Every structure is written in structure tokens, then in C-alpha cells.
PDB file of C-alpha atoms in Angstrom:
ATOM      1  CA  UNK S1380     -14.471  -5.746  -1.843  1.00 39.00           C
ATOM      2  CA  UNK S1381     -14.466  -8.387   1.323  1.00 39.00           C
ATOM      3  CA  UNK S1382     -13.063  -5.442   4.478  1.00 34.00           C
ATOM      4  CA  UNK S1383     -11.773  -8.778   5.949  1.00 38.00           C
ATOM      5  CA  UNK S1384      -9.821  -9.188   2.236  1.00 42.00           C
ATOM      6  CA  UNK S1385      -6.218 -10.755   2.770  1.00 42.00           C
ATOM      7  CA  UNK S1386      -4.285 -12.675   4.975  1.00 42.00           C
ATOM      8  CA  UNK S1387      -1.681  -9.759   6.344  1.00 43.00           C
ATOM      9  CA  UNK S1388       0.949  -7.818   4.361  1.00 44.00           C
ATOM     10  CA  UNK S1389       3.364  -9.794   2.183  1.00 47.00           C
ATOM     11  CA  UNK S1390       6.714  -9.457   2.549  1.00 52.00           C
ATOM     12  CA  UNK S1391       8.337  -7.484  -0.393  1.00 60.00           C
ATOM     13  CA  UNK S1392      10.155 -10.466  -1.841  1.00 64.00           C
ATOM     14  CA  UNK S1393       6.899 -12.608  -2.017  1.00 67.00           C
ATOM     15  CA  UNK S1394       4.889  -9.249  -3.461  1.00 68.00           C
ATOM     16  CA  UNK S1395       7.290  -8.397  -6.029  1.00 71.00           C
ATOM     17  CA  UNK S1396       7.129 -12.406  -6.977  1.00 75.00           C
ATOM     18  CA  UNK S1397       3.472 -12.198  -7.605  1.00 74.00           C
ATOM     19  CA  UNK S1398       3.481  -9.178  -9.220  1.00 75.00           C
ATOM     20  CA  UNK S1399       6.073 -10.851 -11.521  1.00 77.00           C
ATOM     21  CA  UNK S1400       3.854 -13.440 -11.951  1.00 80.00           C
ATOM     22  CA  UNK S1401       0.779 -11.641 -13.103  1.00 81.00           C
ATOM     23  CA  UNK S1402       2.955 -10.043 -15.786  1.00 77.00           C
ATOM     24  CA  UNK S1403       4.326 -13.025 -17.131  1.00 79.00           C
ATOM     25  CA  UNK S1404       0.857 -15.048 -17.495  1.00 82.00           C
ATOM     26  CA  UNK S1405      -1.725 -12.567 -18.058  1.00 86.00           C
ATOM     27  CA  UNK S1406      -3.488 -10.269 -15.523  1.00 93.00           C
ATOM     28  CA  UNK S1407      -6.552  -7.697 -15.397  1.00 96.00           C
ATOM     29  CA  UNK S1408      -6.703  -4.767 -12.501  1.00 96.00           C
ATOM     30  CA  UNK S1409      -9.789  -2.989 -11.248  1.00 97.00           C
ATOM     31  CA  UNK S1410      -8.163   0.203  -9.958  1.00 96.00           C
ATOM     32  CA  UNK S1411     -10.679   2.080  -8.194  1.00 96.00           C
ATOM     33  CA  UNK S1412      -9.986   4.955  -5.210  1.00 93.00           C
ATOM     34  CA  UNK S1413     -12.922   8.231  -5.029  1.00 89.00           C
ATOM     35  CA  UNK S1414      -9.379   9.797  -5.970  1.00 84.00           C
ATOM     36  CA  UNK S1415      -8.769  12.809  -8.235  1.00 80.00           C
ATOM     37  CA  UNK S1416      -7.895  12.115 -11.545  1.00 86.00           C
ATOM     38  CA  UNK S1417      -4.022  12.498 -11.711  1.00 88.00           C
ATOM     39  CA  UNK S1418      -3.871   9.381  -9.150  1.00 91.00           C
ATOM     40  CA  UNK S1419      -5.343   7.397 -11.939  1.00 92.00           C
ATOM     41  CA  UNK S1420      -3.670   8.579 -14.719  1.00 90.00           C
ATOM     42  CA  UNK S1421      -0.125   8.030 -13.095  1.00 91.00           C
ATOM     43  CA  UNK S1422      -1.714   4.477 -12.018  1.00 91.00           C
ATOM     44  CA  UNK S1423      -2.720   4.287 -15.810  1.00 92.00           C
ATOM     45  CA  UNK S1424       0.690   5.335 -17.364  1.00 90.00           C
ATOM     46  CA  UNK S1425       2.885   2.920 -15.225  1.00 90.00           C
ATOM     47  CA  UNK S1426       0.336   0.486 -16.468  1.00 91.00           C
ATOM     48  CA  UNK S1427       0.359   1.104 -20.168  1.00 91.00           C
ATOM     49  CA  UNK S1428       4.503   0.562 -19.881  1.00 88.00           C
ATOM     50  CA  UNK S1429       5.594   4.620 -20.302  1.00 85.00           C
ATOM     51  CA  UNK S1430       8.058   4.068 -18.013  1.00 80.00           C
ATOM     52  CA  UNK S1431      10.151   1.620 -19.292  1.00 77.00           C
ATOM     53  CA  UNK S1432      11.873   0.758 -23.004  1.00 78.00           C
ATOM     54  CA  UNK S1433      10.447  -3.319 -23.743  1.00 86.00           C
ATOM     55  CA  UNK S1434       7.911  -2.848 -26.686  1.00 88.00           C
ATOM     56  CA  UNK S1435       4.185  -2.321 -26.202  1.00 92.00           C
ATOM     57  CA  UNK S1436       0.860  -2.993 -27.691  1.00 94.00           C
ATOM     58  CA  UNK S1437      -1.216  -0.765 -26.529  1.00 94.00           C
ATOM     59  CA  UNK S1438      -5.573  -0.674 -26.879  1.00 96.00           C
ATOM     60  CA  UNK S1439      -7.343   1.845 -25.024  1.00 94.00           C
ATOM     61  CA  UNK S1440     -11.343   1.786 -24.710  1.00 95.00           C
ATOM     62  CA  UNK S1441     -12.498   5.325 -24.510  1.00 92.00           C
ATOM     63  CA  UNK S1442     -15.926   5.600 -22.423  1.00 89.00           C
ATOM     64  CA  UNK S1443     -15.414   9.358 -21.315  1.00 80.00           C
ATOM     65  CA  UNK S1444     -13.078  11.350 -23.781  1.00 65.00           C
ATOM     66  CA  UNK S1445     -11.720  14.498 -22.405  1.00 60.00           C
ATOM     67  CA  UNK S1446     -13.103  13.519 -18.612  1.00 63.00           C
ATOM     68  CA  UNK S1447     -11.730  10.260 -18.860  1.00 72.00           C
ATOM     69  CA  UNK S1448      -8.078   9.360 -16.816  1.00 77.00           C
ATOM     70  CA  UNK S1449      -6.309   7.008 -19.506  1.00 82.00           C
ATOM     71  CA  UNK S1450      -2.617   8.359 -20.089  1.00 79.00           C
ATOM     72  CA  UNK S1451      -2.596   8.691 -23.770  1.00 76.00           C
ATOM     73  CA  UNK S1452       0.674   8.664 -25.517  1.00 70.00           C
ATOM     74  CA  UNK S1453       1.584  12.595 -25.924  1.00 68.00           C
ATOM     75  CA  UNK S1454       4.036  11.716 -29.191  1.00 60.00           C
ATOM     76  CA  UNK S1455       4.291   9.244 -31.642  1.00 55.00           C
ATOM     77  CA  UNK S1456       5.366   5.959 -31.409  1.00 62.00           C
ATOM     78  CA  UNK S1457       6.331   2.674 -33.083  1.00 61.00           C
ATOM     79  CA  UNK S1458       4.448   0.932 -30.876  1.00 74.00           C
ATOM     80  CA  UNK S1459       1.010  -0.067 -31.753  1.00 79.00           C
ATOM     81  CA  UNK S1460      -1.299   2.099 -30.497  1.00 89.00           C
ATOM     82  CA  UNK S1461      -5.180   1.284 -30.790  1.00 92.00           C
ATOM     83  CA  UNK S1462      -8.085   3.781 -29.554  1.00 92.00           C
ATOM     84  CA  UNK S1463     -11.428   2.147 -29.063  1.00 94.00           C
ATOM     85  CA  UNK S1464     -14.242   5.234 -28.838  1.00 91.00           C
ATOM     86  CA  UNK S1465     -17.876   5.210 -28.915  1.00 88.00           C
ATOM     87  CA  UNK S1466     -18.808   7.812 -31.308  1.00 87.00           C
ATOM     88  CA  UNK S1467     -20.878   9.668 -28.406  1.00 87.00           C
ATOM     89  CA  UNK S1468     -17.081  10.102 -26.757  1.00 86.00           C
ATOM     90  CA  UNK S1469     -14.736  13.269 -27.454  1.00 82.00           C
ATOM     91  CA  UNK S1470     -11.232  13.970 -27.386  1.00 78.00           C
ATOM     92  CA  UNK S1471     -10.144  17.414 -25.958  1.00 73.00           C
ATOM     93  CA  UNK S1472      -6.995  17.326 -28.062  1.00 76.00           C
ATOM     94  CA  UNK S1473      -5.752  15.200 -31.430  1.00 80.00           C
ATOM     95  CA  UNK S1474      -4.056  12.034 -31.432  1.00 80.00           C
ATOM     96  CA  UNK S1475      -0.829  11.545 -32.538  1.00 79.00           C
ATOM     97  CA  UNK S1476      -0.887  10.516 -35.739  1.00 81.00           C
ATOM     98  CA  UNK S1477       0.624   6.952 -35.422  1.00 83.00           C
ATOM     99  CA  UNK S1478      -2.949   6.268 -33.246  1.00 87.00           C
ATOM    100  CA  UNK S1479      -5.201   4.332 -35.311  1.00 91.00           C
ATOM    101  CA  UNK S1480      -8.606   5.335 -34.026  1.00 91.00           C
ATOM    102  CA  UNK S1481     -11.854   2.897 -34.177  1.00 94.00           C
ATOM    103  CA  UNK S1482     -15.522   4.453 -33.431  1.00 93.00           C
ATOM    104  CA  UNK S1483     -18.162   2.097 -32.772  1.00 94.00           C
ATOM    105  CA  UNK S1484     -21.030   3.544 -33.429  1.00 93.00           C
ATOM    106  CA  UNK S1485     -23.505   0.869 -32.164  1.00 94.00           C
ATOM    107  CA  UNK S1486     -25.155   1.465 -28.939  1.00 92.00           C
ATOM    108  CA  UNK S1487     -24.511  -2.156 -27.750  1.00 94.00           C
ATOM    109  CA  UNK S1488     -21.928  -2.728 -25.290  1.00 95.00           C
ATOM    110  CA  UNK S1489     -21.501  -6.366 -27.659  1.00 95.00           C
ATOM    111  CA  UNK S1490     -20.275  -4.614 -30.548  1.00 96.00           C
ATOM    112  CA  UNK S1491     -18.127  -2.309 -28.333  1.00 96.00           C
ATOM    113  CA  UNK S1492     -16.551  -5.627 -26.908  1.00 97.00           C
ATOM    114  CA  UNK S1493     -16.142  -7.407 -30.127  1.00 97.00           C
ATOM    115  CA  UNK S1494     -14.132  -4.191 -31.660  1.00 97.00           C
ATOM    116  CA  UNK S1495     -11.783  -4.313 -28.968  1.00 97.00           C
ATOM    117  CA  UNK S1496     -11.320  -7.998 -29.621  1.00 97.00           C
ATOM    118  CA  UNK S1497     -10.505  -7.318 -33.536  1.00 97.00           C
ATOM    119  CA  UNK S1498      -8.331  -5.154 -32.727  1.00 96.00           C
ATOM    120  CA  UNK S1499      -5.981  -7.273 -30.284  1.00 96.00           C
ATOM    121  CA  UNK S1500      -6.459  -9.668 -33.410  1.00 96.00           C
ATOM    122  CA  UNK S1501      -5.052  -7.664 -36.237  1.00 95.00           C
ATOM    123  CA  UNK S1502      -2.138  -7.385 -33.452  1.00 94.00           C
ATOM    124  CA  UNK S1503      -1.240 -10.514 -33.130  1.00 95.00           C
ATOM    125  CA  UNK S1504      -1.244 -11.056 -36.688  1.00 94.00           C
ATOM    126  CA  UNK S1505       1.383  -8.436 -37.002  1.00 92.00           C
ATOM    127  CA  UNK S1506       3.714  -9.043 -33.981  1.00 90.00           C
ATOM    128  CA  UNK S1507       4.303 -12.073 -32.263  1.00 93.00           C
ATOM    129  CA  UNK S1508       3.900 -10.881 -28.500  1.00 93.00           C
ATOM    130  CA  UNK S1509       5.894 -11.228 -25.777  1.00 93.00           C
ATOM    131  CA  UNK S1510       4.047 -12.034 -22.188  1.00 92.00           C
ATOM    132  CA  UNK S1511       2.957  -8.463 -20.784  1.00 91.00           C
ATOM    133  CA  UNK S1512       3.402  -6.645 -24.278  1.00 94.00           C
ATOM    134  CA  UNK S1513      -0.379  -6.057 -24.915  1.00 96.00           C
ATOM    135  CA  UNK S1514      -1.611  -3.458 -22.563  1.00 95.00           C
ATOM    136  CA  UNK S1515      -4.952  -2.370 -22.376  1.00 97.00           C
ATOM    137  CA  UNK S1516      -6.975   0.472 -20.528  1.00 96.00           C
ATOM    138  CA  UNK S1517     -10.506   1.065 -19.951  1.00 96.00           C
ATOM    139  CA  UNK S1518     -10.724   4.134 -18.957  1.00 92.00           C
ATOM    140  CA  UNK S1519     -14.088   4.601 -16.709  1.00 92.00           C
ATOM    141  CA  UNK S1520     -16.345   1.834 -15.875  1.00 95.00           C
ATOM    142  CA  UNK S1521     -18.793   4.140 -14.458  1.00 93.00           C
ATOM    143  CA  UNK S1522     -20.743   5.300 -17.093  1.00 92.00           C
ATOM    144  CA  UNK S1523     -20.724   1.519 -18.700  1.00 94.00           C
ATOM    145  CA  UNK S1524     -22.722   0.773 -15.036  1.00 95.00           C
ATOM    146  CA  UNK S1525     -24.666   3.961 -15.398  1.00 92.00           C
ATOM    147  CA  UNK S1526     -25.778   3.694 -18.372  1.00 92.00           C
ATOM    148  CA  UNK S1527     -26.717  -0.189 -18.973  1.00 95.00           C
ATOM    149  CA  UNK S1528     -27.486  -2.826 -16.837  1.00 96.00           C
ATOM    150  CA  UNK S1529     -24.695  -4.023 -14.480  1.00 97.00           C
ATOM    151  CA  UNK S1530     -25.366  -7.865 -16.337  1.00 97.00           C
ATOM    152  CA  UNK S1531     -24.312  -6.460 -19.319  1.00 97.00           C
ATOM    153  CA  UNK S1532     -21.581  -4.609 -18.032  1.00 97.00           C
ATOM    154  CA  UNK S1533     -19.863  -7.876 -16.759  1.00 98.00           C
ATOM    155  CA  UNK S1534     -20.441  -9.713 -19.665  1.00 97.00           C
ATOM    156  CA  UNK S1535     -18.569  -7.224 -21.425  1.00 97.00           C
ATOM    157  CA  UNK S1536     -15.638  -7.024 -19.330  1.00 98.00           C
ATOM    158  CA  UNK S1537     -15.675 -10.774 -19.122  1.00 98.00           C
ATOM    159  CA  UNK S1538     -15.186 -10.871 -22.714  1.00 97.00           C
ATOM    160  CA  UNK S1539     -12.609  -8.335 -22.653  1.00 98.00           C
ATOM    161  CA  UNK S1540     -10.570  -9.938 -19.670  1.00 97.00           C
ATOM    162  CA  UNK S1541     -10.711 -13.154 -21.012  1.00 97.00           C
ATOM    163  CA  UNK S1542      -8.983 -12.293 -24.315  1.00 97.00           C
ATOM    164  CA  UNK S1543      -6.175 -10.010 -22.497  1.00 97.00           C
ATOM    165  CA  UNK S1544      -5.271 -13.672 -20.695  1.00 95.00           C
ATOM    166  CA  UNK S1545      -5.326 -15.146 -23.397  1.00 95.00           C
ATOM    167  CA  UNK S1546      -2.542 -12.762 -25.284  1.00 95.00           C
ATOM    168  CA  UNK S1547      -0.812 -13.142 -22.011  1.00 94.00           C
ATOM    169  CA  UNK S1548      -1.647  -9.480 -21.787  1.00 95.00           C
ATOM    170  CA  UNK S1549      -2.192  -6.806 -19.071  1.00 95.00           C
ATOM    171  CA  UNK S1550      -5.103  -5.047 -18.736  1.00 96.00           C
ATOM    172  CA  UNK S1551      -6.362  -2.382 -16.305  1.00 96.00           C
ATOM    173  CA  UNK S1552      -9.787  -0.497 -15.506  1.00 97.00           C
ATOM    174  CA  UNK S1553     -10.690   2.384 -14.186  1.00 95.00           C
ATOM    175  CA  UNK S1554     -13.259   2.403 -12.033  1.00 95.00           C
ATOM    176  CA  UNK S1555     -13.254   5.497  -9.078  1.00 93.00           C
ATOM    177  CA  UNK S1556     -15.073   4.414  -6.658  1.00 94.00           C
ATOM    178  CA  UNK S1557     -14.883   3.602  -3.042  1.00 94.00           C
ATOM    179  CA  UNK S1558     -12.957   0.168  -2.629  1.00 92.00           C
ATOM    180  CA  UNK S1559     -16.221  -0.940  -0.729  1.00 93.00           C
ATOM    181  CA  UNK S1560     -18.592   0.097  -3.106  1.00 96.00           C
ATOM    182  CA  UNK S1561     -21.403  -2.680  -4.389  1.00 96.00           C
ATOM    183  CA  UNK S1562     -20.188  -2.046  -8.418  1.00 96.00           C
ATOM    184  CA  UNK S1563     -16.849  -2.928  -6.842  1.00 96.00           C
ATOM    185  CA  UNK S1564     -17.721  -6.563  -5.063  1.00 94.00           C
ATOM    186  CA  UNK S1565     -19.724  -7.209  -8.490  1.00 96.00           C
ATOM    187  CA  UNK S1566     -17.041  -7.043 -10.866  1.00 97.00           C
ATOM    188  CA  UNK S1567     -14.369  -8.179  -8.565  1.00 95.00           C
ATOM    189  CA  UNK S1568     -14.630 -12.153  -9.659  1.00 95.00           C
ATOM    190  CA  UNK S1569     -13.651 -11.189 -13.340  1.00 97.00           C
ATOM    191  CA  UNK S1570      -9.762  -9.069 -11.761  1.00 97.00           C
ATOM    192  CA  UNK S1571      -6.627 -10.724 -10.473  1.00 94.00           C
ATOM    193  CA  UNK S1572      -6.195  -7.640  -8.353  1.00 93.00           C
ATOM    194  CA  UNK S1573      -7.974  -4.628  -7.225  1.00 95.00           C
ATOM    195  CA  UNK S1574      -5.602  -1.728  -7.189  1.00 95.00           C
ATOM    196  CA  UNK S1575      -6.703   1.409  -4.990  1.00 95.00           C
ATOM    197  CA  UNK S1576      -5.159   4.252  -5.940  1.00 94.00           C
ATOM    198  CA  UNK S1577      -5.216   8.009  -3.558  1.00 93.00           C
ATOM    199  CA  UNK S1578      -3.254  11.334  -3.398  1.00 88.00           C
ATOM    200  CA  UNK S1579      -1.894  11.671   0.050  1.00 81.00           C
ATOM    201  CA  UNK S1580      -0.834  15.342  -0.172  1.00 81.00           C
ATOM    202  CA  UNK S1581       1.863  15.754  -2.732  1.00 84.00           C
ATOM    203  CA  UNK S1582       2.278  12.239  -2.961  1.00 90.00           C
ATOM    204  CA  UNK S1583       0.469   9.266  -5.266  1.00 92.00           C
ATOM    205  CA  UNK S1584      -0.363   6.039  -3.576  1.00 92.00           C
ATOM    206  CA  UNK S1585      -1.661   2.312  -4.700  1.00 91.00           C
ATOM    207  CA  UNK S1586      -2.226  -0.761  -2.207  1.00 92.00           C
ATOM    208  CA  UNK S1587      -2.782  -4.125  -3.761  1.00 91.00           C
ATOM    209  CA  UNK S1588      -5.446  -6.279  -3.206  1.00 90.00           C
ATOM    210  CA  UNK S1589      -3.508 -10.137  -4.847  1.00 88.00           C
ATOM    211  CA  UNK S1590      -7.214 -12.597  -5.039  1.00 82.00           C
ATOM    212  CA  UNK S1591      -5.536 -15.362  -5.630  1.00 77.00           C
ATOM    213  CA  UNK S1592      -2.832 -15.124  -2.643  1.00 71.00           C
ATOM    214  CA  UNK S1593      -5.304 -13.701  -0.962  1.00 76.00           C
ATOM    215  CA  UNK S1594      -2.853 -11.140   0.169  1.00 80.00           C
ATOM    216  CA  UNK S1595      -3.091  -6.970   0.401  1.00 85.00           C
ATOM    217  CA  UNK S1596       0.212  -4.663   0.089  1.00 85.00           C
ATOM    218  CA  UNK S1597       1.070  -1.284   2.226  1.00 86.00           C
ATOM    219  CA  UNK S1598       0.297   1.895   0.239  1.00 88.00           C
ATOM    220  CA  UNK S1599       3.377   2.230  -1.716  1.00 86.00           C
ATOM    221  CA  UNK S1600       4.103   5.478  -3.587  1.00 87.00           C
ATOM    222  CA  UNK S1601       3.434   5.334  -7.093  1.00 81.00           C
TER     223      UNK S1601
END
């Protein structure tokens, strides 16, 4: 990420309008922060829509299984709820049973990125979504980047991104690492935001990086 990034701290009324915004016409967040995992996670879970009662569509892409910092749903649900896992990735505990779980068991991060797509397909042709219903989570881009080439990598997030706008969806992914980290700068032409997350003590933080206001938020408590 650009250190000279933004144009000054918004004022709350023209954040809070932006972040509106985002929600109603589609959005993807690169939240990074060399953070512990509970910082991501609570990032995640606010996210995903836990803390509030309008209906959610929710696909998570598992790259890491029990390391990884998604926030999983911990009961059932009537909300769709769609886990995307390569079959390399393990879960420390079961799903609830409403979770319908996909394995992709191809080695290519193409047939990883055209089961995600399915799935938000067979959504839509059950439910006709709202703007921000469809959430989606990667969990760790880090091993993605570790593990193929960083071309590939965006290509698959591209094609993942792209379809979240398109659902007018919101879609967030992990990737914890330093905010000026090379990975970062790559990927950060595909995000509407980049989201750093940190624990300062007891408490949970996130600052806002806005691209297209060009714009960066105080740390506000999570």
C-alpha cells in the first residue's frame, strides 16, 4: 500500500456515507494487519453480518482449516451457508449441519475459483438477493501466494471479486501481513478498501484505507 495513501481523515458523516455506499453496490476488502488471529476473526464476523438480524448468504473459501481466522457460524442457521475447502484443508471441529460443504479436489487455483462461482449461482437461483446479502470470506491469502505464482493468485481473486460485484455482494480477505508488504501493493488494484486490523491491548482495532475517495479512517474499535 502507497505510505502517502489518502487525502486526510474523513469526517464521520462522509465515512459512514461511503461505507454505506460500498454496501449498497458491491465491495471487496483486503484486511491485512501481522495481527493475532482474534483481530481477524472479529474483523471477519462483523463482516459475514453476525451482528445484525437482515438475512445472509454466506460462502466461505477455506485455504487453512483449523489455522485459518474465518468466523464460522457456531449453530445452525436458515441462512445459506456455503464452505468452499480444498481437500488438503481440515476442520478442527464439525460443521453445523445446515453447512453445505464443497471439496475441490483439483490442485488448480481455476477450478477452486470456478466452485466458488457455482456456488453464488445455485444462490441466486434460490433467493433473490438484496444488495450486501451475499457475504463472502477468504480466509488466508497467504498460502494461495505461497504456494502458486502470485499471477495466478490475482487472476483468481479477480474472478472471485468480480462476481461478488456483480451479486452486489460483500466480500472480504484475509491476508496478515504488514499493510506495506509487496503481496499487499499487488493485489490492492482488485479491493475497494484495505482494512488493517490490530489488538491494542484489550482492545480490537481497524483503520480504513477508501481507494476510490482516496481517503484513510482513525483506528476505530472494532
Amino acid at each position: 500500500m502507497r505510505t502517502d495513501h489518502g487525502s486526510g481523515v474523513p469526517d464521520s458523516a462522509t465515512f459512514a456515507q461511503s461505507l454505506s455506499e460500498l454496501k449498497r453496490t458491491g465491495s471487496n476488502l483486503l484486511l491485512v494487519g501481522e495481527t493475532d488471529g482474534a483481530a481477524h476473526r472479529t474483523a471477519c464476523r462483523r463482516l459475514m453480518g453476525f451482528d445484525g438480524d437482515d438475512p445472509r448468504q454466506r460462502v466461505y473459501v477455506h485455504t487453512r482449516g483449523a489455522e485459518g481466522v474465518s468466523a464460522l457460524p457456531e449453530s445452525a442457521s436458515s441462512d445459506a451457508t456455503v464452505v468452499v475447502r480444498h481437500q488438503s484443508v481440515e476442520h478442527d471441529r464439525p460443521l453445523p449441519p445446515t453447512v453445505e460443504e464443497v471439496v475441490v479436489e483439483s490442485d488448480l487455483l481455476s477450478a477452486m475459483g470456478t466452485t466458488v462461482l457455482e456456488r453464488i449461482d445455485d444462490i441466486e437461483d434460490d433467493i433473490d438477493l438484496d444488495p450486501g446479502e451475499l457475504r463472502l470470506c477468504l480466509d488466508s491469502v497467504r498460502p494461495l501466494l505461497q504456494q502458486h505464482r502470485s499471477e495466478t493468485v490475482f487472476r483468481l481473486l479477480h474472478m472471485v471479486t468480480s462476481r461478488v460485484r456483480q451479486s452486489d455482494g460483500m466480500g472480504h480477505f484475509h491476508l496478515p501481513l504488514s499493510s506495506d508488504n509487496d503481496y499487499v501493493r499487488l493485489l490492492e488494484p482488485l479491493f475497494d478498501a484495505i482494512v488493517e486490523v490490530r489488538r491494542d491491548d484489550d482492545t480490537i482495532e481497524q483503520r480504513w484505507h477508501l481507494r476510490d475517495s482516496e481517503v484513510t479512517s482513525d483506528w476505530l474499535e472494532l
